[in-house]
Short mmCIF file of C-alpha atoms and ligand atoms in Angstrom, two decimals:
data_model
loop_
_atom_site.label_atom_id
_atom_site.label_comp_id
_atom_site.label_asym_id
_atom_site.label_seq_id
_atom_site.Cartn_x
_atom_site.Cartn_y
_atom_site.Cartn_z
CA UNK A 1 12.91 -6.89 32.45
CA UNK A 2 10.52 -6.21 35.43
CA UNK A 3 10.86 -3.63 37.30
CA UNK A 4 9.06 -3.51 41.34
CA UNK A 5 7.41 -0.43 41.96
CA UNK A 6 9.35 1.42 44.44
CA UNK A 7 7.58 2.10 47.99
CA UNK A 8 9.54 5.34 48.43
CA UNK A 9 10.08 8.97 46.07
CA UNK A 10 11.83 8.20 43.25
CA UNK A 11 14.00 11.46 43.84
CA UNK A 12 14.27 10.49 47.71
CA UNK A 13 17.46 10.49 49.66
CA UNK A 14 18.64 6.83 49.75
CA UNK A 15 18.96 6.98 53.61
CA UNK A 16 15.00 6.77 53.88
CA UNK A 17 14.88 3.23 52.37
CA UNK A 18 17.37 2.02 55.11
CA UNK A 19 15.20 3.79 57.95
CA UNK A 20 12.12 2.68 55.74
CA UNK A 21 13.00 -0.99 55.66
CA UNK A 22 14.02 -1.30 59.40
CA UNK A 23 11.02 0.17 60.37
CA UNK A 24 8.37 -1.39 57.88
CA UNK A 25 7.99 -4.55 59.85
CA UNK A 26 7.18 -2.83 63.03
CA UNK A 27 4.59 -0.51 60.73
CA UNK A 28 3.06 -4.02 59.11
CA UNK A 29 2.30 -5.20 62.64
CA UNK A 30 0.43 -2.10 63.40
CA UNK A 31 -1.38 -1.34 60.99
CA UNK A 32 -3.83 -3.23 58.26
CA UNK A 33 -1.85 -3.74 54.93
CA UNK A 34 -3.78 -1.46 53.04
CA UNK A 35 -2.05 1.60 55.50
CA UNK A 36 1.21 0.39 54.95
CA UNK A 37 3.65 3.65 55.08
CA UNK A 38 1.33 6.17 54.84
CA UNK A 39 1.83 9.48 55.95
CA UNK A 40 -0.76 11.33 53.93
CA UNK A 41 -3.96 10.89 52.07
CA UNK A 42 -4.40 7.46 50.40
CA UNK A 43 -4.93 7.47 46.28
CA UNK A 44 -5.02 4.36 44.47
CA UNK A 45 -1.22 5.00 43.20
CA UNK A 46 -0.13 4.38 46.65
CA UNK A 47 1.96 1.40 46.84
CA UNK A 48 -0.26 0.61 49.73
CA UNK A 49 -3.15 -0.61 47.49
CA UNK A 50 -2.46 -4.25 45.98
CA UNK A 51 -1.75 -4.22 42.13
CA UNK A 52 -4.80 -6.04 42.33
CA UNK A 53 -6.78 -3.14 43.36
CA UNK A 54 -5.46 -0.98 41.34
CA UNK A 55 -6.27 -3.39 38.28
CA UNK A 56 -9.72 -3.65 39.31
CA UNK A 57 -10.33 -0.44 40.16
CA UNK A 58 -8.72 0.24 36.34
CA UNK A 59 -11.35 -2.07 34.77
CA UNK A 60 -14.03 -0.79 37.23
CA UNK A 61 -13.94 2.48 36.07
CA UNK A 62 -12.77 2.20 32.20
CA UNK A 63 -14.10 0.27 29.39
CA UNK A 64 -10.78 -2.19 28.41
CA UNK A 65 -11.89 -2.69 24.49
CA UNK A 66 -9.91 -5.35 22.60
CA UNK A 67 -9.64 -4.71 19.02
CA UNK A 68 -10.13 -7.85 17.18
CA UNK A 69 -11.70 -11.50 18.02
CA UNK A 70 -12.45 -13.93 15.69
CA UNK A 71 -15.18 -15.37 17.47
CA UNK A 72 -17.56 -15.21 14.42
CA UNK A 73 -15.30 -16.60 11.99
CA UNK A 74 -14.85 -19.74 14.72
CA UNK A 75 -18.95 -20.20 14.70
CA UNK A 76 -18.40 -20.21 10.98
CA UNK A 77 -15.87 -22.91 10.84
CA UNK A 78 -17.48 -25.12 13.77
CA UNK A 79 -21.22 -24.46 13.66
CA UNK A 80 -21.63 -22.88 10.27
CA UNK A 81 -23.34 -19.62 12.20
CA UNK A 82 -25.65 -22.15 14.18
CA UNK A 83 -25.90 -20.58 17.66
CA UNK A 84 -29.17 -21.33 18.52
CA UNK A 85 -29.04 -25.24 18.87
CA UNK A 86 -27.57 -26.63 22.41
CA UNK A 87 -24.21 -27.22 20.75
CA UNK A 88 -22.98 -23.64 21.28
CA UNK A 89 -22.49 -23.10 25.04
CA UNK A 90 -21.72 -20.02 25.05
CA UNK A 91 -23.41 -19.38 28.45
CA UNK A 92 -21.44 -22.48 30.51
CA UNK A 93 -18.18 -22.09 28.27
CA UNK A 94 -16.17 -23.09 25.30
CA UNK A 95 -13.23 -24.76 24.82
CA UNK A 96 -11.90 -22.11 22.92
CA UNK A 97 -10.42 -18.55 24.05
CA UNK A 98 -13.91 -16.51 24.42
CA UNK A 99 -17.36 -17.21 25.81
CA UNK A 100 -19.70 -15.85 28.86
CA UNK A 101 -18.27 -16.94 32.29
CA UNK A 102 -14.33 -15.94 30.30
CA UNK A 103 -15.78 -12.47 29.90
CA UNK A 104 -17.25 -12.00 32.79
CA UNK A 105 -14.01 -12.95 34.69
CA UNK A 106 -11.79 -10.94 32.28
CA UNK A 107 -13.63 -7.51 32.72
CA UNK A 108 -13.63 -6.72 29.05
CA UNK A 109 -16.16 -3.77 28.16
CA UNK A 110 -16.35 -3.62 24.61
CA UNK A 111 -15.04 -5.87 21.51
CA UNK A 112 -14.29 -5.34 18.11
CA UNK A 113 -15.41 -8.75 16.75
CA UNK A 114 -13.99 -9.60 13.52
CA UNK A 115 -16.77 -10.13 10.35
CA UNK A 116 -14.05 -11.90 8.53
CA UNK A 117 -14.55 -13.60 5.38
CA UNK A 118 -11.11 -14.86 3.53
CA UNK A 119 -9.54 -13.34 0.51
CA UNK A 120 -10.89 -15.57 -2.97
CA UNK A 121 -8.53 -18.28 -3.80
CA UNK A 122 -7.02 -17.19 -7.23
CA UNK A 123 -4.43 -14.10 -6.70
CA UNK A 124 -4.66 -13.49 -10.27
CA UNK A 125 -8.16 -13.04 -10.81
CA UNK A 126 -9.63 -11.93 -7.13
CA UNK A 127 -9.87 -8.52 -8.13
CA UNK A 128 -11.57 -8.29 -11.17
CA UNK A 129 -13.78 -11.16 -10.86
CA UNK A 130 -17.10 -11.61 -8.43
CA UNK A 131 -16.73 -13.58 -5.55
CA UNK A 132 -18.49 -14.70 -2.65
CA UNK A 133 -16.48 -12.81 -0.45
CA UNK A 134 -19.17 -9.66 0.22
CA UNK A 135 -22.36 -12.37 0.70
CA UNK A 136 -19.88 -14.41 3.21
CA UNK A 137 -19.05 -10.73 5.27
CA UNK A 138 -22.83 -10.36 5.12
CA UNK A 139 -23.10 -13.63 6.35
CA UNK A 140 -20.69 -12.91 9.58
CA UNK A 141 -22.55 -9.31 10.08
CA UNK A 142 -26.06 -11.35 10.30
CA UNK A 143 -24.25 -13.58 12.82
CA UNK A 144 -22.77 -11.32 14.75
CA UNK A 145 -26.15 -9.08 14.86
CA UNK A 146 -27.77 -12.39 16.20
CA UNK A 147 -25.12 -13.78 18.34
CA UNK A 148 -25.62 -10.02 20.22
CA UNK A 149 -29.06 -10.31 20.24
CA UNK A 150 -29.72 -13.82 21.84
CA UNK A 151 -26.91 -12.66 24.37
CA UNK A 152 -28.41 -9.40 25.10
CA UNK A 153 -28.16 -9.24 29.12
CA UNK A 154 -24.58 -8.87 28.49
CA UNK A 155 -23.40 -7.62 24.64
CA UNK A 156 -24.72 -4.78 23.13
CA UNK A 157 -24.32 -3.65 19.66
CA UNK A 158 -23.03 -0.21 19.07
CA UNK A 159 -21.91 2.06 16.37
CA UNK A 160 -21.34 4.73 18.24
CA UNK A 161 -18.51 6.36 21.45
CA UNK A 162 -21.48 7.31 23.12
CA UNK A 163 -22.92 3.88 22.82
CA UNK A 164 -19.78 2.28 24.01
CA UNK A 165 -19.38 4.34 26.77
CA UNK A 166 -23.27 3.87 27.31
CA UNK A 167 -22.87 -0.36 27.21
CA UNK A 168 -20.21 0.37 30.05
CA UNK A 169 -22.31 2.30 32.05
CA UNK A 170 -25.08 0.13 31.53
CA UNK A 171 -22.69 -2.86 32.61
CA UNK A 172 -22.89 -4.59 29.14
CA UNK A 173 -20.09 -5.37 26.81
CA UNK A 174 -20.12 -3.44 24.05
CA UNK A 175 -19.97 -5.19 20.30
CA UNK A 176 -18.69 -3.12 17.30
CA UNK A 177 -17.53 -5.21 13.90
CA UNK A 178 -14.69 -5.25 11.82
CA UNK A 179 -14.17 -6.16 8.64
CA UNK A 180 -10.67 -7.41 8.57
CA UNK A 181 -10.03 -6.45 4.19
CA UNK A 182 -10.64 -4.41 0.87
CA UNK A 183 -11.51 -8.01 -0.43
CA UNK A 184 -14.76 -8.29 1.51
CA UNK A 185 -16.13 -4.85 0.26
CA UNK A 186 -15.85 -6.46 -3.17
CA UNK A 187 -13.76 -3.27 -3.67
CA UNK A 188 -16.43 -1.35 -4.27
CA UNK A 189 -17.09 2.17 -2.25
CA UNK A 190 -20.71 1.77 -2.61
CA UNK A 191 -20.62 -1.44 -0.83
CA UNK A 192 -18.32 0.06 2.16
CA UNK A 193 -20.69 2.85 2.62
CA UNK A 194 -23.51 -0.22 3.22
CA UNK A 195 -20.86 -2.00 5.58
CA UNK A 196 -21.15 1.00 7.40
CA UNK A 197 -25.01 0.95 7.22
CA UNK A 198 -25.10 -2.49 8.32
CA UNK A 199 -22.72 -1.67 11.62
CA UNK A 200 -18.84 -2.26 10.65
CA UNK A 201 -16.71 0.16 11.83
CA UNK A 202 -13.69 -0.59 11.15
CA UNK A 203 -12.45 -1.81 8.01
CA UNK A 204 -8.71 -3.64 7.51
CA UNK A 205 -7.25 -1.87 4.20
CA UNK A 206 -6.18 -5.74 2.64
CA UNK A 207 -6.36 -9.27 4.36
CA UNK A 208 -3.43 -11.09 3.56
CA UNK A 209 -4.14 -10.63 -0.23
CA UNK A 210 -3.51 -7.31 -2.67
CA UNK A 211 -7.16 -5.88 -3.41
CA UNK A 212 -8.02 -2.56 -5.89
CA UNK A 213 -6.90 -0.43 -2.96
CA UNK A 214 -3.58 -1.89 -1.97
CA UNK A 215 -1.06 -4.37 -1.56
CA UNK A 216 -0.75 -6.29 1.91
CA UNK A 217 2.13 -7.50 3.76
CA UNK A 218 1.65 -10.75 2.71
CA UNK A 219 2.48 -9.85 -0.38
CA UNK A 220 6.00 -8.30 0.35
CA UNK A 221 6.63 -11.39 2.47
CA UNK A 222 6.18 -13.73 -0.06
CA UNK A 223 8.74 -11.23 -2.64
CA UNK A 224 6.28 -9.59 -4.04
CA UNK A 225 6.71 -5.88 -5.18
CA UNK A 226 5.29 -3.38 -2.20
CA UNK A 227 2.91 -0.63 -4.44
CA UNK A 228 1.09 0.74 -1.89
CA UNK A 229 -2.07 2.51 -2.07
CA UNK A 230 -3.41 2.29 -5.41
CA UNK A 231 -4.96 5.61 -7.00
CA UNK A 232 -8.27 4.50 -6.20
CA UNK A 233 -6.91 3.07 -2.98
CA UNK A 234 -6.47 6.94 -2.35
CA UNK A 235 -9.98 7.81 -3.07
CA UNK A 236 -10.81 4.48 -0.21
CA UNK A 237 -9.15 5.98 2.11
CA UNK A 238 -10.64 9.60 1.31
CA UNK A 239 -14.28 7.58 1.59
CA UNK A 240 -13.77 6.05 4.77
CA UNK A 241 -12.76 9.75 6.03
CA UNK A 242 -15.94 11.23 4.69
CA UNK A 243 -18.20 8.51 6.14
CA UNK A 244 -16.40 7.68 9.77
CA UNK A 245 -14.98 4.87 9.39
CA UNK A 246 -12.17 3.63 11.08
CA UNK A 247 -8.83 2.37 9.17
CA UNK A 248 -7.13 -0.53 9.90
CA UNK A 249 -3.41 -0.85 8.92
CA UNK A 250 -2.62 -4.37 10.20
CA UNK A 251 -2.12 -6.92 7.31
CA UNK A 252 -0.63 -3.96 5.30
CA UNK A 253 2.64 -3.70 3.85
CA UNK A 254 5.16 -1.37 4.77
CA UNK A 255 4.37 1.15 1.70
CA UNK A 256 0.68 0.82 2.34
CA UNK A 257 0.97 2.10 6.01
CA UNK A 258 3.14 5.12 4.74
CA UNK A 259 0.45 6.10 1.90
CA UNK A 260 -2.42 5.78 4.24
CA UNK A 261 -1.00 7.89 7.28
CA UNK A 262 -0.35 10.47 4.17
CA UNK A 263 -3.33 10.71 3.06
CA UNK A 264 -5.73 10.12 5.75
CA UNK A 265 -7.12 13.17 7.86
CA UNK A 266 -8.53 11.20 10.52
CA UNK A 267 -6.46 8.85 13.04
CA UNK A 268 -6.06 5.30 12.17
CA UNK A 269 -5.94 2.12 14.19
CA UNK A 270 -3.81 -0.82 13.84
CA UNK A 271 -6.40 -3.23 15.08
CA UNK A 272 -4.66 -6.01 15.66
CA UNK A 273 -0.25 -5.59 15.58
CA UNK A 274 3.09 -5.38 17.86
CA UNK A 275 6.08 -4.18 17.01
CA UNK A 276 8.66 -4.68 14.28
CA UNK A 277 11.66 -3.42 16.29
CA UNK A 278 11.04 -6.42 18.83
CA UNK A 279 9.93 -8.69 16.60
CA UNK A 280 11.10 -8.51 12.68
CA UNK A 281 7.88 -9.70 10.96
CA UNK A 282 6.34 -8.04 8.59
CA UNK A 283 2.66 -7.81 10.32
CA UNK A 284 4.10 -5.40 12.93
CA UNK A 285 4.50 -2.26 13.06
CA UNK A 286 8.11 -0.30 12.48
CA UNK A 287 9.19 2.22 14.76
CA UNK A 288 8.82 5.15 12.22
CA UNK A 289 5.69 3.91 11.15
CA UNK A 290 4.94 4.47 15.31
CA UNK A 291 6.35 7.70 14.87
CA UNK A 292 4.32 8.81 12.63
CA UNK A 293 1.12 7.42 14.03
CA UNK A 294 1.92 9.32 17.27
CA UNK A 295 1.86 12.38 14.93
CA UNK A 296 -1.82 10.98 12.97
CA UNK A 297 -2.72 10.69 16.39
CA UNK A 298 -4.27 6.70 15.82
CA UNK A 299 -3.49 3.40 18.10
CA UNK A 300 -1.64 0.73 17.46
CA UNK A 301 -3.72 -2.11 19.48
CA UNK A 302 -0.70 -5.15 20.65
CA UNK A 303 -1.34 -8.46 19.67
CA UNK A 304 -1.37 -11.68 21.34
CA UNK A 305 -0.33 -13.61 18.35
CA UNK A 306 2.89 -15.39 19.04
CA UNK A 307 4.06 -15.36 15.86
CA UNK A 308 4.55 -11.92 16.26
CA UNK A 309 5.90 -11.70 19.04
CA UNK A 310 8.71 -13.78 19.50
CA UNK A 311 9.50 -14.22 15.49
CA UNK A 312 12.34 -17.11 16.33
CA UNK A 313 10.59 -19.12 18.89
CA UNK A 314 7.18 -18.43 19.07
CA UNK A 315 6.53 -21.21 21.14
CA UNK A 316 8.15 -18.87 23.77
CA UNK A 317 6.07 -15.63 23.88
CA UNK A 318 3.94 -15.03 27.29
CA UNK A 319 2.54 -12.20 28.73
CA UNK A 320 6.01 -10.77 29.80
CA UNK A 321 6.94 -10.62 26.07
CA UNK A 322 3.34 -8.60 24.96
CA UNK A 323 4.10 -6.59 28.05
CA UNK A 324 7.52 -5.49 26.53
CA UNK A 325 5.85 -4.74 22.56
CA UNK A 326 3.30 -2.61 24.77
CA UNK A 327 5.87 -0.58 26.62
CA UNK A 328 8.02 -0.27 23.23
CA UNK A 329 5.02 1.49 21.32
CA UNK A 330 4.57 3.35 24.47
CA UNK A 331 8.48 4.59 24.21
CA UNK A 332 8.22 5.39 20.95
CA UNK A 333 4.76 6.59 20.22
CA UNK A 334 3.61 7.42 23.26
CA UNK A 335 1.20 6.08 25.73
CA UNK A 336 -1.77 7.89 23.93
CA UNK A 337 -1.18 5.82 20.65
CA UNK A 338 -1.58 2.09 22.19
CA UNK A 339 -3.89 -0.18 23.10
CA UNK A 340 -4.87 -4.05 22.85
CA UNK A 341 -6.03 -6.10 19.85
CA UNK A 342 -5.91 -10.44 21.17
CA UNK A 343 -6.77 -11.89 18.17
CA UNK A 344 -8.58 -14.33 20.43
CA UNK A 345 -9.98 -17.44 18.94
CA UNK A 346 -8.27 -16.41 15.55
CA UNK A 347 -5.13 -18.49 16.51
CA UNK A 348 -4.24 -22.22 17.64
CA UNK A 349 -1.49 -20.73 20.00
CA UNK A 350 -2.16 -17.95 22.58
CA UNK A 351 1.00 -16.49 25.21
CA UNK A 352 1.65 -18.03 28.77
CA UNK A 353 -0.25 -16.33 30.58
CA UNK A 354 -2.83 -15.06 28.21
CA UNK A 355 -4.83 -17.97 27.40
CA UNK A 356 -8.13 -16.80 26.99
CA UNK A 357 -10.46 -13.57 27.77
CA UNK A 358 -9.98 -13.92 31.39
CA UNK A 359 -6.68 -12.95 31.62
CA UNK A 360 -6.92 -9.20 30.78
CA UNK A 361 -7.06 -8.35 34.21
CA UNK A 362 -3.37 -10.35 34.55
CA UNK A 363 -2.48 -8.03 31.39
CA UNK A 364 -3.41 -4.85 33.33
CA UNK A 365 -1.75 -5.70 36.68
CA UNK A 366 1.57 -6.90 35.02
CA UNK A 367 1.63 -3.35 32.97
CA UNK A 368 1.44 -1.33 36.66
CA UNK A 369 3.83 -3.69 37.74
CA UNK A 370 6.39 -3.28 35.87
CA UNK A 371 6.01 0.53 36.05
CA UNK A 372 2.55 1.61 33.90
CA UNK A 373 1.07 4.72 35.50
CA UNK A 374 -2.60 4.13 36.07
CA UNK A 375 -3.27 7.17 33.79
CA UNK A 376 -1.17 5.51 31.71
CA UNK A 377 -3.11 1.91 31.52
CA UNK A 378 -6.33 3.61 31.69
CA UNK A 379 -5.73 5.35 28.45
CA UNK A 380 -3.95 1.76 27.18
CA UNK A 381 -7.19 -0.01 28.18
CA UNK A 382 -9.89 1.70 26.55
CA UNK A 383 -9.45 5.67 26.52
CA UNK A 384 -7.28 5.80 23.43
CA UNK A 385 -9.39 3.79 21.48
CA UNK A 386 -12.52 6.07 22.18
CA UNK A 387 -10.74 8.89 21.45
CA UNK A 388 -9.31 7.91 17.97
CA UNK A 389 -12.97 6.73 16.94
CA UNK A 390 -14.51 9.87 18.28
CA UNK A 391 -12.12 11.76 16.12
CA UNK A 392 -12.94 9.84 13.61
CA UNK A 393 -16.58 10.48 14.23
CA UNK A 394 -16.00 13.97 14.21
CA UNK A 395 -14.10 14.46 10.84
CA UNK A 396 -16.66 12.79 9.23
CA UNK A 397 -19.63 14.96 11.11
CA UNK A 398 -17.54 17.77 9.94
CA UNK A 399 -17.17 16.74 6.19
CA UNK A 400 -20.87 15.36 5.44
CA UNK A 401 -22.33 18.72 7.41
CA UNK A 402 -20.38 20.49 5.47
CA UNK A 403 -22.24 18.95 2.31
CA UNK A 404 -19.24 16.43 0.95
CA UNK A 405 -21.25 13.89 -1.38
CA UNK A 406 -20.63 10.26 -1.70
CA UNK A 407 -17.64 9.35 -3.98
CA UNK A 408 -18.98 7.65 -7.29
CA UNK A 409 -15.32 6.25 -8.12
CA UNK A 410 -15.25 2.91 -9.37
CA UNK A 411 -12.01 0.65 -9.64
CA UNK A 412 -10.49 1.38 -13.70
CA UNK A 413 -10.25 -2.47 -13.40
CA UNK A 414 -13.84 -3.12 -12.88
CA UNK A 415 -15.63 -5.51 -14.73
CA UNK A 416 -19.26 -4.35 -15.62
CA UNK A 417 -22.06 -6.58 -17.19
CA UNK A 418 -25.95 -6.27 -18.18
CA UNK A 419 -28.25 -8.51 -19.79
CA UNK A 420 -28.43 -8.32 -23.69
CA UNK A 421 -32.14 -7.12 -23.41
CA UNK A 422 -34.24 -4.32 -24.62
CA UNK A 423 -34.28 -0.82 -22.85
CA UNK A 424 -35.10 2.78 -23.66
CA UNK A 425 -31.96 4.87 -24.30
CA UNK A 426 -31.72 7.65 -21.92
CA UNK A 427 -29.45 10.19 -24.52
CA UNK A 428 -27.98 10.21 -28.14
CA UNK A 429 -24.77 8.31 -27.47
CA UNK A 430 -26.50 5.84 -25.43
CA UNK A 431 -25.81 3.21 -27.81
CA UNK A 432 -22.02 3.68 -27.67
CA UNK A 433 -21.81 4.01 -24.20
CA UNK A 434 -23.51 0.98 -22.58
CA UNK A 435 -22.03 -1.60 -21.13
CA UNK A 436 -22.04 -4.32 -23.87
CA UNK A 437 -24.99 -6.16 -23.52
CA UNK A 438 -24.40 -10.70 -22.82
CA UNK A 439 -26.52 -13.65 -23.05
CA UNK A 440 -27.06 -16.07 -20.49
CA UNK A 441 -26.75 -19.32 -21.15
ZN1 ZN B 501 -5.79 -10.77 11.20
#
């Protein structure tokens, strides 16, 4: 329901309105709009400022980050990571829900773009057996490194809060990556410590496929049994403390999210998610799940997707129904625990309202509109997503100065392999203890 913003004290005696609104038009005559009813210093909460200006003075002086966009994967599937030849206008504009003149117009100040790759085709054997899926997220890094380099008067790649803040200053919109699964690590720690290297920050525990860590949602949705965290899905999420890197929980399953906010020490994200209590599907998030995020102290970033919001009839979602998922993880978590993730150019079908980039600004007024605080939207926008990283950041400062190595775990299920060829044995049992050497054909 929308709710006007009242032009009077909430807690003031109703015989003000009626002398109020018999004497407004009189006031309106006299004075310019923007002194409408004011009997005391103007702030920017004053009714007498236009939503509008209180929007743009919100995106003026905040970084609003979206956590996710697909816009990598989409050069993938159209251009095959081509950016350079005249097909990809990125400068004059795309058909599609994100490009230059979009950005500009929608006042965004920092994205996590998604360096998806999907999960391998065979359920059964993904896990144990190599796939592409770590050479295809390398792939998506590379193109995301050079998609921010050949656009550099306006994106900026950072790994850092002080960077993103920095890119803001600096008027540029700051890029951080995501990789959006346990799959595309090749469930290996060793390769999510050099995802970090490379620049990911955030990582999504599973796509929608179970991987050595975990089981997703999918799974569940489709009847399958909801284990959780795996044991070394424990020692993941332990990793990803130790090295700073932020935890996604959408695409989880229900179990999953519990394990996780049990075990992690740092807050998590949900990078891209609205909720279950609105919307009964199993990508969002349930209320105690919110609960207990308020308590980890992560985000849970609202989605665009309408499948999610409007389970029945997604056909029916617009910016009125994200408005309401946002204000229910605001009642129940707080409004220090939520934030924005589109999923922009991941999905066919966007909102009304929301149909690209440009419409954040629409997003932001709507919120004070129907009753936001500006505090309140500032922190929505782009404080509360700076603040869980920097947390995250500091755990992990505090861990590695502290002199916490590397974990050497290795999934039990791993399959090893060396060429049948002659080496020097480094001890006695050496013989016993190799992998078995193989011929290739
Ligand atoms: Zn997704």
């Amino acid at each position: 329901m929308t709710s006007t913003p009242t032009r009077w004290p909430k807690s003031g005696p109703s015989w003000l309105k009626v002398i109020g609104l018999l004497i407004l038009p009189a006031v309106a005559f006299a004075y310019p709009a923007g002194h409408l009813a004011v009997n005391h210093e103007p702030s920017l909460e004053d009714d007498s400022f236009s939503l509008e200006k209180r929007a743009a003075h919100i995106l003026e002086t905040i970084t609003l980050i979206d956590g996710h966009n697909d816009l990598p994967y989409l050069i993938r599937v159209e251009l095959k990571n081509k950016i350079y030849d005249e097909k990809f206008t990125f400068e004059s504009g795309l058909l599609s829900h994100m490009d230059l003149p979009k950005l500009r117009k929608g006042k965004l100040g920092g994205q996590f773009w998604s360096v998806y790759a999907e999960c391998p085709a065979d359920p059964e054997t993904q896990i144990a057996d190599p796939t592409w899926a770590v050479r295809d997220t390398l792939e998506q890094i590379d193109l995301t490194k050079r998609l921010v380099e050949e656009y550099s008067d306006d994106l900026k790649l950072c790994g850092t809060v002080a960077c993103a803040r920095q890119a803001f200053e600096d008027g540029k919109i700051g890029s951080f990556m995501g990789i959006e699964g346990g799959h595309q690590l090749g469930n290996s720690l060793a390769t999510l410590r050099q995802m970090y290297e490379l620049g990911a920050r955030y990582i999504t525990v599973t796509h929608n496929c179970d991987n050595a860590f975990a089981t997703a949602a999918s799974t569940v949705a489709a009847d399958g049994q909801d284990k959780g965290l795996t044991e070394f899905g424990h020692e993941f999420v332990q990793e990803m403390n130790r090295i700073g890197m932020l935890i996604d929980l959408s695409h989880v399953s229900y179990q999953t999210m519990l394990d996780v906010l049990a075990e992690t020490k740092a807050p998590v994200i949900f990078s891209h998610s609205s909720s279950y209590a609105l919307a009964n599907h199993h990508r969002n998030v349930p209320d105690d799940v919110l609960r207990s995020v308020a308590e980890n102290g992560g985000i849970v970033m609202v989605t665009f997707v309408p499948f999610f919001l409007e389970v029945e009839n997604p056909s029916a979602a617009t910016i009125h129904t994200v408005v309401d998922h946002i204000f229910h993880v605001a009642e129940v978590a707080g409004w220090d625990h939520v934030g924005v993730g589109s999923d922009f150019d991941g999905v066919g079908v966007v909102p009304v309202g929301l149909e690209d980039v440009s419409k954040f600004p629409a997003l932001v007024k709507l919120l004070l509109e129907r009753g936001a605080t500006d505090e309140q939207v500032r922190k929505f926008a782009g404080e509360n997503i700076l603040r869980v990283w920097s947390e995250v950041e500091n755990y992990s400062w505090a861990l590695t100065s502290a002199g916490e190595k590397p974990s050497e775990k290795t999934w039990l299920g791993r399959k090893w392999t060396r060429a049948d060829m002659s080496m020097p044995f480094m001890f006695d049992d050496s013989m016993g203890n190799r992998i078995p050497g193989k011929t290739y054909p």
